[in-house]
PDB file of C-alpha atoms in Angstrom:
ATOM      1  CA  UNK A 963     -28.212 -75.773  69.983  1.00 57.00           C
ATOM      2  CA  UNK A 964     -30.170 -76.419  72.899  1.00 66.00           C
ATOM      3  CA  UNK A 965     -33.794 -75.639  73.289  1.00 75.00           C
ATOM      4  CA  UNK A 966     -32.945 -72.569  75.451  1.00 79.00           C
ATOM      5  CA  UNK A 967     -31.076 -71.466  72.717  1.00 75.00           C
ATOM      6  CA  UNK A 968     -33.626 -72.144  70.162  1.00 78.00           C
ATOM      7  CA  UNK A 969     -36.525 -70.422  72.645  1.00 83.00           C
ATOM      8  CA  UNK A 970     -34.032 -67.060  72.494  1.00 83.00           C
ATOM      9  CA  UNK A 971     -33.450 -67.300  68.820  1.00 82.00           C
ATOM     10  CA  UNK A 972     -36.868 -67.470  67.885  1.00 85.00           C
ATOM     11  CA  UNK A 973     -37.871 -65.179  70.487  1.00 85.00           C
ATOM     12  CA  UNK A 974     -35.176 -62.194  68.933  1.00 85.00           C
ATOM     13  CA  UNK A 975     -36.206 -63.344  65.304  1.00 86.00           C
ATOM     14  CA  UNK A 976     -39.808 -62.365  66.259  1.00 85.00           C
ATOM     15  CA  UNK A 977     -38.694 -59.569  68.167  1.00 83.00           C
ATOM     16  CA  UNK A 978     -36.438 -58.105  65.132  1.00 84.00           C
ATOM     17  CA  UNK A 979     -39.435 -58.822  62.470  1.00 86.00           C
ATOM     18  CA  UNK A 980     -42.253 -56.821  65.044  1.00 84.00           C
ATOM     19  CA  UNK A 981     -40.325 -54.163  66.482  1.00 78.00           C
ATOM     20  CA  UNK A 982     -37.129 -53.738  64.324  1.00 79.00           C
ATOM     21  CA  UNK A 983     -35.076 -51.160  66.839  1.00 85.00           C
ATOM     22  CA  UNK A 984     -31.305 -50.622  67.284  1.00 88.00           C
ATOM     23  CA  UNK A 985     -31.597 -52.904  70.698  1.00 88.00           C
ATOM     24  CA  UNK A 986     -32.582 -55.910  68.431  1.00 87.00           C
ATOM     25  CA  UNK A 987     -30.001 -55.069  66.169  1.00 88.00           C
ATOM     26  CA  UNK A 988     -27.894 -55.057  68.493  1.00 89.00           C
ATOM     27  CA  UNK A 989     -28.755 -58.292  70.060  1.00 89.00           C
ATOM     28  CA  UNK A 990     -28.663 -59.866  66.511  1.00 89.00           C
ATOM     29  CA  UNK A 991     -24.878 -58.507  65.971  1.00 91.00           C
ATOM     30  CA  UNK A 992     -24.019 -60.468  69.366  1.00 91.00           C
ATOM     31  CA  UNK A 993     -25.711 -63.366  68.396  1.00 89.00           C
ATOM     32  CA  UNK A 994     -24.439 -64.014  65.287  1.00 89.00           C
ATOM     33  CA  UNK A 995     -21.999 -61.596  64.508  1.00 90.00           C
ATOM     34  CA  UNK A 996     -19.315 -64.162  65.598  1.00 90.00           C
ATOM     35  CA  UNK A 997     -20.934 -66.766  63.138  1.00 89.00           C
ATOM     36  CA  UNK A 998     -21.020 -64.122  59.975  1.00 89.00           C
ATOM     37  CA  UNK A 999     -17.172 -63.351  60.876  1.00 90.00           C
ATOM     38  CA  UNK A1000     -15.868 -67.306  60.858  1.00 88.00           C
ATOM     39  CA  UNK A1001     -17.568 -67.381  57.725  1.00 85.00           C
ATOM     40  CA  UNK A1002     -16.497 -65.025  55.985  1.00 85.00           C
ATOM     41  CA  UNK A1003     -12.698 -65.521  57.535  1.00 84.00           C
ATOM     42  CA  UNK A1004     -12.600 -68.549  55.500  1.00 81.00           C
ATOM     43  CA  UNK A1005     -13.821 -66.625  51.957  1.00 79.00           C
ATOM     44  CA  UNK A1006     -11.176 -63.900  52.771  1.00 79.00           C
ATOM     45  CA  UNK A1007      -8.729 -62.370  54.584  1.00 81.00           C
ATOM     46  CA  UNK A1008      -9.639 -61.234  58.167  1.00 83.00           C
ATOM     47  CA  UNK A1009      -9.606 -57.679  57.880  1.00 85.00           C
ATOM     48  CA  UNK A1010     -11.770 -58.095  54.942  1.00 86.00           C
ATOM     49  CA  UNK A1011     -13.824 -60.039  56.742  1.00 88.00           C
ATOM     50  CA  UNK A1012     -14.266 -57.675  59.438  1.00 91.00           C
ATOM     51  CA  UNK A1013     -15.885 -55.459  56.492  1.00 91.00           C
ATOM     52  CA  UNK A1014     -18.155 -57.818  55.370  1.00 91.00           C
ATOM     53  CA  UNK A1015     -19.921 -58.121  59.175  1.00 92.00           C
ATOM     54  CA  UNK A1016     -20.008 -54.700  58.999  1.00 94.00           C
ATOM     55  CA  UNK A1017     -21.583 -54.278  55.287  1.00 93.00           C
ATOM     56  CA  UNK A1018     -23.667 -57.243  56.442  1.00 93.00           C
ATOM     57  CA  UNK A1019     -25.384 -55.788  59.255  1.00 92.00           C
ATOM     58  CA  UNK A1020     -25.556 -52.631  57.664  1.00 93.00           C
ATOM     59  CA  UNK A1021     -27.681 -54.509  54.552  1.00 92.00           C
ATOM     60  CA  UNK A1022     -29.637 -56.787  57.739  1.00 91.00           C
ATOM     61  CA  UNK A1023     -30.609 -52.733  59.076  1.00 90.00           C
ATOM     62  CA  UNK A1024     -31.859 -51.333  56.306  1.00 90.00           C
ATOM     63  CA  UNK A1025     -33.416 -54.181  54.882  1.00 89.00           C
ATOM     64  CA  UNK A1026     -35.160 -55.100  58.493  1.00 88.00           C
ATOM     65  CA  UNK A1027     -38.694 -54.480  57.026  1.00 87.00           C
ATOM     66  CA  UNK A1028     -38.399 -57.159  54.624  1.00 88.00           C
ATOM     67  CA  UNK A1029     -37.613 -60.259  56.887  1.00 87.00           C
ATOM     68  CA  UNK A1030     -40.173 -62.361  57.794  1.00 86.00           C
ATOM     69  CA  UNK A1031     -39.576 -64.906  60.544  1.00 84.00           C
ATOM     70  CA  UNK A1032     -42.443 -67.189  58.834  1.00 83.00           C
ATOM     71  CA  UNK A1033     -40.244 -67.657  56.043  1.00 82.00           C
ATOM     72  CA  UNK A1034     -36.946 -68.709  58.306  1.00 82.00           C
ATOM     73  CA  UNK A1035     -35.035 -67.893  61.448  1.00 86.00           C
ATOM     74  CA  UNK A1036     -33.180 -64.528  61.483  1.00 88.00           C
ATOM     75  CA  UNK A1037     -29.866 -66.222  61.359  1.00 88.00           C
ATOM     76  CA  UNK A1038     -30.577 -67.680  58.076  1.00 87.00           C
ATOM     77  CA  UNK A1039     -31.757 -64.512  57.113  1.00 90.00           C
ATOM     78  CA  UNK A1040     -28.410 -63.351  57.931  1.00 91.00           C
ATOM     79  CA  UNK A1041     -25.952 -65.379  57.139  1.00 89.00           C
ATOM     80  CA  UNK A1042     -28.188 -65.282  53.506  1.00 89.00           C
ATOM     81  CA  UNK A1043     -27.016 -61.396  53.326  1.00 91.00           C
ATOM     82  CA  UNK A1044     -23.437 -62.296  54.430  1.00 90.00           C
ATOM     83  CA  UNK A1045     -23.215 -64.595  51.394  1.00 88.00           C
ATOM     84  CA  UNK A1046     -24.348 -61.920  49.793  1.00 88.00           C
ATOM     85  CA  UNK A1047     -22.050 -59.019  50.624  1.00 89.00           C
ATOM     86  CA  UNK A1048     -18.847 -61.826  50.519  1.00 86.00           C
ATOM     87  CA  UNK A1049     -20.036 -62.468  46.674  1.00 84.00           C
ATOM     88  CA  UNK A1050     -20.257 -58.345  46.304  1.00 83.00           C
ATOM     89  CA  UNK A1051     -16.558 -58.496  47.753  1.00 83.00           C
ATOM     90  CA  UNK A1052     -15.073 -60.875  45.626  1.00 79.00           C
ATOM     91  CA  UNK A1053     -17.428 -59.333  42.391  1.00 75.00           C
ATOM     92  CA  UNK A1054     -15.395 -55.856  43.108  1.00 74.00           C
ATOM     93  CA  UNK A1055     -12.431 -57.363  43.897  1.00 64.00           C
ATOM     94  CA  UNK A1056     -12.329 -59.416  41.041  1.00 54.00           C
ATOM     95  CA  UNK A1057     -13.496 -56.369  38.222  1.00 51.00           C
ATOM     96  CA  UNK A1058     -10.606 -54.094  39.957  1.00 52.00           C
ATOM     97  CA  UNK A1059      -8.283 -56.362  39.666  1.00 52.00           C
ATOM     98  CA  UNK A1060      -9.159 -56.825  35.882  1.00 46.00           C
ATOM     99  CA  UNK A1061      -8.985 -53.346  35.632  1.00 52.00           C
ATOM    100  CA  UNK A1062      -5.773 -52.434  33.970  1.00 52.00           C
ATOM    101  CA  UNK A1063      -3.830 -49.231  33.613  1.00 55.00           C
ATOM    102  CA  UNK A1064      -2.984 -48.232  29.671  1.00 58.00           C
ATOM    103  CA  UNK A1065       0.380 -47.425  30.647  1.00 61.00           C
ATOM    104  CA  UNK A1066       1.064 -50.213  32.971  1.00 58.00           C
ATOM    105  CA  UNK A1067       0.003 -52.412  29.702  1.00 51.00           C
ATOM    106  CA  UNK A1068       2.210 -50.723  27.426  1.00 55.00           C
ATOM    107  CA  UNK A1069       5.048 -50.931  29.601  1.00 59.00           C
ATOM    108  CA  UNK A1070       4.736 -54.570  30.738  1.00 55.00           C
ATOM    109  CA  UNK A1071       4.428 -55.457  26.858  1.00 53.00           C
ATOM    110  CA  UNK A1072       7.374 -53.374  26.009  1.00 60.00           C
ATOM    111  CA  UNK A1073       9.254 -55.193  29.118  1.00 56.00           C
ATOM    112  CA  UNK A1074       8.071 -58.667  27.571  1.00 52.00           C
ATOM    113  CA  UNK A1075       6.177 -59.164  31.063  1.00 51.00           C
ATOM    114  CA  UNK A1076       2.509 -60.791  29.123  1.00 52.00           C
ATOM    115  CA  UNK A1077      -0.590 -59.302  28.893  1.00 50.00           C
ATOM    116  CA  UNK A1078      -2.682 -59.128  32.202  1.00 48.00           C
ATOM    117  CA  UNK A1079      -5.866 -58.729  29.590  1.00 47.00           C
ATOM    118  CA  UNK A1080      -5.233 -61.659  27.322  1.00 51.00           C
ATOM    119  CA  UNK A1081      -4.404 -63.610  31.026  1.00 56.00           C
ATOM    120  CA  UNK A1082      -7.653 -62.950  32.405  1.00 54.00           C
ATOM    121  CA  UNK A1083      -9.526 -63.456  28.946  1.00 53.00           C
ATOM    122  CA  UNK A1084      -7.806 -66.193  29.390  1.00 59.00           C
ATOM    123  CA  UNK A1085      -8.651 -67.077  32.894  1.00 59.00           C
ATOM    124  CA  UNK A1086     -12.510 -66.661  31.890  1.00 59.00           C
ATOM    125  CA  UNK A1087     -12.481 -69.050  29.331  1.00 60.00           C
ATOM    126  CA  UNK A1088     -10.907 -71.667  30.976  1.00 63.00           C
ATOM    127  CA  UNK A1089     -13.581 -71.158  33.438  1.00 65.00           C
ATOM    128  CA  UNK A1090     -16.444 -71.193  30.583  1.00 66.00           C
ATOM    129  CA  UNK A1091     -14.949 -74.337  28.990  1.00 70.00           C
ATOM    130  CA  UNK A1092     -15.222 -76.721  31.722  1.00 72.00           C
ATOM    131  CA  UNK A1093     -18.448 -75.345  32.874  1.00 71.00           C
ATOM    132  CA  UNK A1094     -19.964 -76.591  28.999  1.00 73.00           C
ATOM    133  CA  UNK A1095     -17.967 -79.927  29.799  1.00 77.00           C
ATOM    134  CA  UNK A1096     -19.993 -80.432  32.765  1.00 77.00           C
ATOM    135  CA  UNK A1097     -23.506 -81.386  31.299  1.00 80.00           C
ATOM    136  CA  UNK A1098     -26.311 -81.063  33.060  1.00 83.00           C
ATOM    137  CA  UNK A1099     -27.658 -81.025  35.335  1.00 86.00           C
ATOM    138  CA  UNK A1100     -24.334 -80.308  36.696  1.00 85.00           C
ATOM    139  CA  UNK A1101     -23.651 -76.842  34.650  1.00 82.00           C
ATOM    140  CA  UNK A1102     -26.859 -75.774  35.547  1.00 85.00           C
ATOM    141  CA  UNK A1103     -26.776 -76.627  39.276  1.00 86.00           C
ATOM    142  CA  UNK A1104     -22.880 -74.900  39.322  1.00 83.00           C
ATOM    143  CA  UNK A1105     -24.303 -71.240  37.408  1.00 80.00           C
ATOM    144  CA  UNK A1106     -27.596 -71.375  40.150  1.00 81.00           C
ATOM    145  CA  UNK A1107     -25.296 -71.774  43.119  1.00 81.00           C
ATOM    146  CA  UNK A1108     -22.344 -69.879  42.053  1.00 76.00           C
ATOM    147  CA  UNK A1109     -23.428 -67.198  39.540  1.00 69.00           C
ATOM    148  CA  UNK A1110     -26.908 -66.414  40.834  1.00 71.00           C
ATOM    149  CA  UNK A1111     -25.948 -67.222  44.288  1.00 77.00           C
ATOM    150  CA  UNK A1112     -28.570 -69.652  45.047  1.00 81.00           C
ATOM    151  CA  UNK A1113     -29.286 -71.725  47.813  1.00 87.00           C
ATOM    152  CA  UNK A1114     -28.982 -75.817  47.367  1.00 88.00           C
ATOM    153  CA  UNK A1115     -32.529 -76.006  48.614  1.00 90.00           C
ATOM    154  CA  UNK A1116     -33.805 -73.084  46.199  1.00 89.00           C
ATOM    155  CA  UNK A1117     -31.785 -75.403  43.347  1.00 90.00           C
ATOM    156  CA  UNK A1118     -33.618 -78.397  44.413  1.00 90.00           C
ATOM    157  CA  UNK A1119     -37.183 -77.064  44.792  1.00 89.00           C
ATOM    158  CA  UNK A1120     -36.958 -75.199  41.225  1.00 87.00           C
ATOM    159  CA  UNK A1121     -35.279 -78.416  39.189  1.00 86.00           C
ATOM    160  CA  UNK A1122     -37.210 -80.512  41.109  1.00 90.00           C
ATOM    161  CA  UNK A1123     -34.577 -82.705  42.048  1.00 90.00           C
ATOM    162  CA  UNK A1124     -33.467 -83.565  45.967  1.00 93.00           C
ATOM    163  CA  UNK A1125     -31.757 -81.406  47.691  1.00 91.00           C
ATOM    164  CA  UNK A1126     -28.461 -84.352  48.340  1.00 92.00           C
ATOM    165  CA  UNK A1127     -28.267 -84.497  44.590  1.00 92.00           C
ATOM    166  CA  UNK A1128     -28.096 -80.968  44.343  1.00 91.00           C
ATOM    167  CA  UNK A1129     -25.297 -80.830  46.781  1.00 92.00           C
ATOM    168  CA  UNK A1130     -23.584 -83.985  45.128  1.00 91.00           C
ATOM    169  CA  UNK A1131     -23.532 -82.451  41.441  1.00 89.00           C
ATOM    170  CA  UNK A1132     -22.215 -78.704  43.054  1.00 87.00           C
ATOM    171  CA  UNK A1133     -19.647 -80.477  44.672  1.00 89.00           C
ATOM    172  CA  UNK A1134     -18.733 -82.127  41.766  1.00 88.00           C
ATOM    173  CA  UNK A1135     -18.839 -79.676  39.289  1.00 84.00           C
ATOM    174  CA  UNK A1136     -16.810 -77.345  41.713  1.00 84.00           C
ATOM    175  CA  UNK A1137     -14.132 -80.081  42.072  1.00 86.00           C
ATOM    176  CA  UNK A1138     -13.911 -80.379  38.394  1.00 84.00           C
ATOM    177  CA  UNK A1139     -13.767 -76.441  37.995  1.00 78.00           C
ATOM    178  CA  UNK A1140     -10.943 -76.672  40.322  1.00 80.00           C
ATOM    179  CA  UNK A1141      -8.882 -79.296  39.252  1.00 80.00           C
ATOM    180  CA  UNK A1142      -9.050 -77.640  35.756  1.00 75.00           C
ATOM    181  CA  UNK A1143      -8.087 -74.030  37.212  1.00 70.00           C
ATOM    182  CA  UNK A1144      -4.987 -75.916  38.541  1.00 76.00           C
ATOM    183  CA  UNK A1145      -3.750 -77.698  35.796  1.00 75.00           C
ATOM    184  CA  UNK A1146      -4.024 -74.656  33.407  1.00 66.00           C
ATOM    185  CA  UNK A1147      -1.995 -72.437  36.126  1.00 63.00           C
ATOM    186  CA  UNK A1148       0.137 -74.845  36.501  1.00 70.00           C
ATOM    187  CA  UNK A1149       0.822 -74.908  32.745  1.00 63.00           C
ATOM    188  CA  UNK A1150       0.924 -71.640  32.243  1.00 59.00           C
ATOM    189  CA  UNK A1151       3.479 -71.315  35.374  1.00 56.00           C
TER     190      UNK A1151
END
């Protein structure tokens, strides 16, 4: 980024915290809008995706009174909320697909087809399993940044740890996580 670009960001960041109107909305959406929609294209499909920019500048609107541009740059703040409503995506995606029809079930056992309830039972503690096999500060580290949704730096401040080992553990742990969800699908397959 060059230092123009850093004089305009911090310029709209101010801008949006002092005077939070549509027009600085607006000129947040075309600054970053592009950035929230690469990142969530590669959490999701991109017509999903084009629903989390949306949800996420909805959320950045009516939660414009709480940013402060002492505590970070309004992109940050953004791209924080776009996390955010990508989790909420997958959280409802994830709880619907779980959700299944009595009648579907019966039929699918009566067909010999499984059980889509024991599966994601299942699924779960698969997931639970290698998360205890982890240790710590690994399993800890893994639940912050993936369950709570917190930020590697947020990690490393509150288990006082730096913020590379953070990253090195997460990385880790998520390899492990999925190398494990693998080999039991591919068992199971």
């Amino acid at each position: 980024m060059s230092s123009e670009e850093t004089v305009e960001a911090e310029r709209l960041s101010r801008a949006f915290a002092h005077d939070p109107s549509p027009e600085a909305l607006r000129q947040a959406y075309e600054r970053w809008g592009g950035m929230v929609f690469a990142i969530a294209c590669r959490a999701m499909a991109p017509h999903d995706a084009e629903d989390v920019v949306q949800q996420t500048f909805v959320s950045v609107w009516r939660s414009r009174e709480s940013y402060d541009p002492d505590a970070g740059p309004l992109g940050a703040w953004i791209v924080a909320i776009a996390r955010r409503r990508i989790a909420d995506h997958w959280r409802s995606r994830s709880a619907s697909e779980l959700a299944v029809d009595p009648e579907t079930l019966h039929g699918a056992l009566e067909a010999g087809e499984g059980d889509p309830v024991s599966d994601a039972v299942e699924n779960a503690l698969t997931v639970q399993e290698e998360l205890e096999r982890l240790g710590e500060p690994a399993r800890t580290i893994v639940r912050l940044a993936v369950v709570e949704d917190r930020s590697t730096a947020w990690i490393a401040e509150r288990l006082a740890m730096p913020a590379g080992t953070v990253k090195s553990h997460l990385s880790r742990g998520l390899r492990r996580l999925r190398d494990r969800w693998e080999e039991s699908h591919a068992a199971s397959a």
